[in-house]
Coordinates of C-alpha atoms and ligand atoms in Angstrom, one line a residue:
X13 CA 0.0 0.0 0.0
X14 CA 1.3 3.5 -0.8
X15 CA -0.1 6.7 0.8
X16 CA 0.0 10.1 -0.8
X17 CA -0.5 13.0 1.6
X18 CA -1.7 16.4 0.5
X19 CA -1.9 19.2 3.0
X20 CA -4.7 21.7 2.3
X21 CA -3.4 25.1 3.6
X22 CA -4.9 28.5 3.4
X23 CA -3.0 31.6 2.3
X24 CA -2.9 32.6 6.0
X25 CA -0.9 29.5 6.7
X26 CA -3.6 27.7 8.6
X27 CA -3.9 24.1 7.8
X28 CA -7.5 23.1 7.4
X29 CA -7.4 19.8 5.7
X30 CA -5.4 16.7 5.0
X31 CA -6.1 14.5 2.0
X32 CA -4.7 11.0 2.1
X33 CA -4.8 9.0 -1.0
X34 CA -4.2 5.3 -0.6
X35 CA -3.1 3.3 -3.6
X36 CA -3.0 -0.4 -3.7
X37 CA 0.4 -0.6 -5.3
X38 CA 0.5 -4.3 -5.0
X39 CA -2.3 -4.6 -7.5
X40 CA -0.9 -1.8 -9.7
X41 CA 2.5 -3.4 -9.7
X42 CA 1.1 -6.8 -10.4
X43 CA -0.8 -5.6 -13.5
X44 CA 2.3 -3.8 -14.7
X45 CA 4.5 -6.8 -14.1
X46 CA 2.0 -9.0 -15.9
X47 CA 2.0 -6.6 -18.8
X48 CA 5.7 -6.6 -19.1
X49 CA 5.9 -10.3 -18.9
X50 CA 3.3 -10.6 -21.6
X51 CA 5.2 -8.4 -24.0
X52 CA 8.4 -10.4 -23.2
X53 CA 6.6 -13.6 -23.9
X54 CA 5.1 -12.4 -27.2
X55 CA 8.5 -11.2 -28.3
X56 CA 10.2 -14.4 -27.4
X57 CA 7.4 -16.5 -29.0
X58 CA 7.8 -14.6 -32.3
X59 CA 11.6 -14.5 -32.2
X60 CA 12.0 -18.3 -31.9
X61 CA 10.3 -19.1 -35.3
X62 CA 11.9 -16.1 -36.9
X63 CA 15.4 -17.1 -36.0
X64 CA 14.7 -20.7 -37.1
X65 CA 13.5 -19.4 -40.5
X66 CA 16.5 -17.1 -40.8
X67 CA 18.9 -20.0 -40.5
X68 CA 17.1 -22.2 -42.9
X69 CA 16.7 -19.4 -45.5
X70 CA 20.4 -18.6 -45.1
X71 CA 21.3 -22.2 -45.7
X72 CA 19.0 -22.2 -48.8
X73 CA 20.7 -19.0 -50.1
X74 CA 24.1 -20.5 -49.4
X75 CA 23.5 -23.4 -51.8
X76 CA 21.0 -25.8 -50.2
X77 CA 18.5 -24.6 -52.7
X78 CA 20.4 -26.6 -55.4
X79 CA 20.2 -29.8 -53.3
X80 CA 17.1 -31.8 -54.4
X81 CA 16.8 -33.5 -51.1
X82 CA 17.5 -30.7 -48.7
X83 CA 15.7 -27.9 -50.4
X84 CA 12.1 -29.2 -49.9
X85 CA 12.9 -30.1 -46.3
X86 CA 14.2 -26.7 -45.5
X87 CA 11.3 -25.0 -47.2
X88 CA 9.0 -27.2 -45.2
X89 CA 10.5 -26.0 -42.0
X90 CA 10.1 -22.4 -42.9
X91 CA 6.5 -23.1 -43.9
X92 CA 5.7 -24.8 -40.5
X93 CA 7.3 -21.9 -38.7
X94 CA 5.2 -19.4 -40.7
X95 CA 2.1 -21.4 -39.8
X96 CA 3.0 -21.3 -36.2
X97 CA 3.5 -17.5 -36.3
X98 CA 0.1 -17.1 -38.0
X99 CA -1.5 -19.3 -35.3
X100 CA 0.2 -17.3 -32.6
X101 CA -0.9 -13.9 -34.0
X102 CA -4.4 -15.1 -34.5
X103 CA -4.6 -16.3 -30.9
X104 CA -3.2 -13.0 -29.8
X105 CA -5.8 -11.1 -31.7
X106 CA -8.5 -13.3 -30.2
X107 CA -7.2 -12.5 -26.7
X108 CA -6.9 -8.8 -27.3
X109 CA -10.5 -8.7 -28.6
X110 CA -11.6 -10.5 -25.5
X111 CA -9.6 -8.1 -23.3
X112 CA -11.2 -5.1 -24.8
X113 CA -14.6 -6.9 -24.7
X114 CA -14.7 -6.3 -28.5
X115 CA -16.6 -9.5 -29.3
X116 CA -20.1 -10.9 -29.1
X117 CA -21.3 -14.3 -27.9
X118 CA -23.8 -15.3 -30.6
X119 CA -25.9 -17.7 -28.6
X120 CA -28.2 -20.2 -30.3
X121 CA -30.0 -23.3 -29.0
X122 CA -27.9 -26.3 -29.7
X123 CA -28.2 -30.0 -28.8
X124 CA -24.8 -30.4 -27.1
X125 CA -24.7 -34.1 -27.7
X126 CA -25.0 -33.7 -31.5
X127 CA -22.6 -30.7 -31.5
X128 CA -20.0 -32.5 -29.4
X129 CA -20.3 -35.7 -31.5
X130 CA -19.6 -33.8 -34.7
X131 CA -16.4 -32.3 -33.3
X132 CA -15.2 -35.7 -32.0
X133 CA -16.1 -37.4 -35.3
X134 CA -13.9 -34.9 -37.1
X135 CA -11.0 -35.8 -34.9
X136 CA -11.7 -39.5 -35.1
X137 CA -11.7 -39.4 -38.8
X138 CA -8.5 -37.5 -39.2
X139 CA -6.4 -38.9 -36.4
X140 CA -3.0 -40.1 -37.5
X141 CA -2.2 -42.3 -34.5
X142 CA -3.7 -45.3 -32.8
X143 CA -5.9 -43.7 -30.1
X144 CA -9.1 -45.1 -28.8
X145 CA -12.1 -42.7 -28.5
X146 CA -14.7 -43.3 -25.9
X147 CA -17.9 -41.3 -25.4
X148 CA -20.1 -41.4 -22.3
X149 CA -23.1 -39.3 -23.1
X150 CA -26.7 -39.2 -21.9
X151 CA -29.0 -40.9 -24.4
X152 CA -31.1 -37.9 -25.1
X153 CA -30.7 -34.4 -26.6
X154 CA -29.3 -31.8 -24.2
X155 CA -30.2 -28.3 -25.3
X156 CA -28.0 -25.4 -24.2
X157 CA -27.6 -21.8 -25.5
X158 CA -24.1 -21.5 -26.9
X159 CA -21.9 -19.8 -29.4
X160 CA -21.1 -22.8 -31.6
X161 CA -18.1 -21.2 -33.3
X162 CA -16.4 -20.1 -30.1
X163 CA -17.1 -23.4 -28.3
X164 CA -15.8 -25.3 -31.3
X165 CA -12.5 -23.5 -30.9
X166 CA -12.4 -24.3 -27.2
X167 CA -13.2 -28.0 -27.7
X168 CA -10.8 -28.3 -30.7
X169 CA -8.0 -27.0 -28.5
X170 CA -8.7 -29.3 -25.6
X171 CA -9.0 -32.4 -27.9
X172 CA -5.8 -31.4 -29.8
X173 CA -4.0 -31.3 -26.4
X174 CA -5.4 -34.6 -25.3
X175 CA -4.3 -36.2 -28.5
X176 CA -0.9 -34.5 -28.5
X177 CA -0.1 -35.8 -25.1
X178 CA -1.6 -39.2 -25.5
X179 CA 0.6 -42.3 -25.8
X180 CA 0.2 -44.6 -28.8
X181 CA -2.8 -46.8 -28.2
X182 CA -4.0 -44.5 -25.4
X183 CA -7.7 -43.8 -24.7
X184 CA -9.4 -40.4 -24.8
X185 CA -12.7 -40.3 -23.0
X186 CA -15.4 -37.7 -23.7
X187 CA -18.0 -37.3 -21.0
X188 CA -21.2 -35.2 -20.8
X189 CA -23.0 -35.1 -17.5
X190 CA -26.2 -33.3 -16.4
X191 CA -26.0 -31.4 -13.2
X192 CA -28.8 -29.4 -11.6
X193 CA -28.4 -26.2 -13.6
X194 CA -25.2 -26.9 -15.5
X195 CA -23.8 -29.5 -17.9
X196 CA -20.4 -30.8 -17.2
X197 CA -18.2 -31.7 -20.1
X198 CA -14.9 -33.5 -19.6
X199 CA -12.1 -34.8 -21.9
X200 CA -9.7 -37.3 -20.3
X201 CA -6.4 -38.7 -21.7
X202 CA -3.9 -41.2 -20.5
X203 CA -0.9 -39.0 -21.2
X204 CA 1.9 -37.8 -19.0
X205 CA -0.3 -35.6 -16.9
X206 CA 0.3 -32.1 -15.4
X207 CA 2.1 -31.7 -12.0
X208 CA -0.4 -30.7 -9.2
X209 CA 1.3 -27.3 -8.7
X210 CA 0.7 -26.3 -12.3
X211 CA -2.9 -27.3 -12.6
X212 CA -4.2 -23.8 -12.4
X213 CA -1.3 -22.2 -14.2
X214 CA -2.0 -24.0 -17.5
X215 CA -4.9 -21.6 -18.0
X216 CA -2.5 -18.6 -17.9
X217 CA -1.3 -17.0 -21.1
X218 CA 1.9 -18.6 -22.4
X219 CA 2.2 -21.0 -19.5
X220 CA 3.6 -24.4 -20.5
X221 CA 4.7 -27.2 -18.2
X222 CA 7.6 -28.0 -20.5
X223 CA 8.3 -25.1 -22.7
X224 CA 10.7 -26.8 -25.2
X225 CA 8.5 -29.9 -25.6
X226 CA 5.2 -28.2 -26.1
X227 CA 6.6 -25.7 -28.5
X228 CA 8.0 -28.5 -30.5
X229 CA 4.5 -29.9 -30.6
X230 CA 3.4 -26.7 -32.2
X231 CA 1.3 -25.1 -29.5
X232 CA 1.1 -21.4 -28.9
X233 CA 0.6 -21.6 -25.1
X234 CA -2.6 -19.6 -25.5
X235 CA -5.2 -22.3 -26.1
X236 CA -6.3 -22.8 -22.6
X237 CA -6.2 -19.1 -21.7
X238 CA -8.6 -18.5 -24.6
X239 CA -10.7 -21.4 -23.5
X240 CA -11.0 -19.9 -20.0
X241 CA -12.1 -16.6 -21.3
X242 CA -14.7 -18.2 -23.7
X243 CA -16.1 -20.5 -21.1
X244 CA -16.3 -17.6 -18.6
X245 CA -18.1 -15.5 -21.2
X246 CA -20.7 -18.3 -21.5
X247 CA -21.2 -18.3 -17.7
X248 CA -19.3 -21.5 -17.1
X249 CA -16.1 -22.6 -15.4
X250 CA -13.1 -24.6 -16.6
X251 CA -10.5 -26.5 -14.6
X252 CA -8.0 -29.4 -14.8
X253 CA -7.5 -32.6 -12.9
X254 CA -4.5 -34.8 -13.3
X255 CA -2.5 -37.6 -11.9
X256 CA 1.1 -37.3 -13.1
X257 CA 2.1 -40.2 -15.3
X258 CA -1.6 -41.4 -15.5
X259 CA -3.4 -38.7 -17.5
X260 CA -5.2 -35.4 -17.6
X261 CA -8.9 -34.4 -17.5
X262 CA -10.0 -31.0 -18.6
X263 CA -13.5 -30.2 -17.3
X264 CA -15.8 -27.3 -18.1
X265 CA -19.4 -26.4 -17.3
X266 CA -22.1 -24.5 -19.1
X267 CA -25.3 -23.1 -17.8
X268 CA -28.2 -25.5 -18.4
X269 CA -31.9 -25.3 -17.7
X270 CA -33.6 -28.7 -17.5
X271 CA -37.0 -27.0 -17.5
X272 CA -36.3 -25.4 -20.8
X273 CA -35.6 -28.8 -22.2
X274 CA -39.1 -30.1 -21.5
X275 CA -40.4 -27.7 -24.0
X276 CA -38.5 -29.4 -26.7
X277 CA -39.8 -32.8 -26.2
Ligands
LIG16 P1 -0.2 -25.2 -25.9 O1 -0.5 -24.4 -27.1 O2 1.2 -25.1 -25.4 O3 -0.8 -26.6 -25.9 P2 -2.4 -24.6 -24.0 O4 -2.8 -23.3 -23.4 O5 -3.4 -25.3 -24.8 O6 -1.1 -24.3 -24.8 O7 -1.8 -25.5 -22.8 C1 -0.9 -25.0 -21.9 C2 -0.1 -26.1 -21.3 O8 -0.8 -27.0 -20.5 C3 0.6 -27.0 -22.4 O9 1.8 -26.4 -22.9 C4 0.9 -28.2 -21.5 O10 2.1 -28.1 -20.8 C5 -0.3 -28.3 -20.6 N1 -1.3 -29.2 -21.1 C6 -2.5 -28.9 -21.7 N2 -3.2 -30.0 -21.9 C7 -2.5 -31.0 -21.5 C8 -2.8 -32.4 -21.5 N3 -3.9 -33.0 -22.0 N4 -1.8 -33.3 -21.0 C9 -0.7 -32.7 -20.5 N5 -0.4 -31.4 -20.4 C10 -1.3 -30.6 -21.0

């Protein structure tokens, strides 16, 4: 806490007032420190792919371009790095829109079971590794008011992570549970898990448990931060559960009105 004192004094010299302004500098300093850290993170995240591209382009310019085997590989690296920078900048733009509240949630009534199944089908059809998908859903439609595009992005990110961190032959379980006035969605994998002390931090911007590894896997470190904002904007909550070495579950809730549902049947 910082205190600023101003003495109110008349021309005559009499003091007839004292103004004390108390600033919560801990909060101010925290915001400033976070801002600085964010800028440093963004710079670092952009510099890494840029320096990689520079060395590959230099190698190409120095003659690798004539090498029929090397040239396509080097070009492929620069292409991947470009894609990563585009993903990063897109994620940053999304976050900055969310920060300035410059976005709308376009809610529509959606049967979450059908919606969720479509997303999972897309991943199941295009998966490149041997991973088992298991769905545990209620056997009826569950209508909720959501922004389909925004929640598709959120779920895409969570499933991508679950697949990225899954071992070959691992199982990914998708669950949808009805609570009193919420639905609870969870996505569990059998990957390496997240250490207990980092369970909340993974929802922070740029936080990664293992920076080098997750960057290699192509992530931006912003996916779960965006998910948290989006789920919050829908009136829900998101958190993680994990047992190290056994797997991770990402859980989120969305408001749900069971009464409303009766009108549909
Ligand atoms: P990234 O783009 O790095 O995946 P995210 O915000 O999506 O960024 O995730 C943040 C971090 O949380 C990841 O870098 C990783 O360390 C950890 N994480 C997220 N999902 C999982 C998971 N299913 N299993 C293990 N670690 C995970």
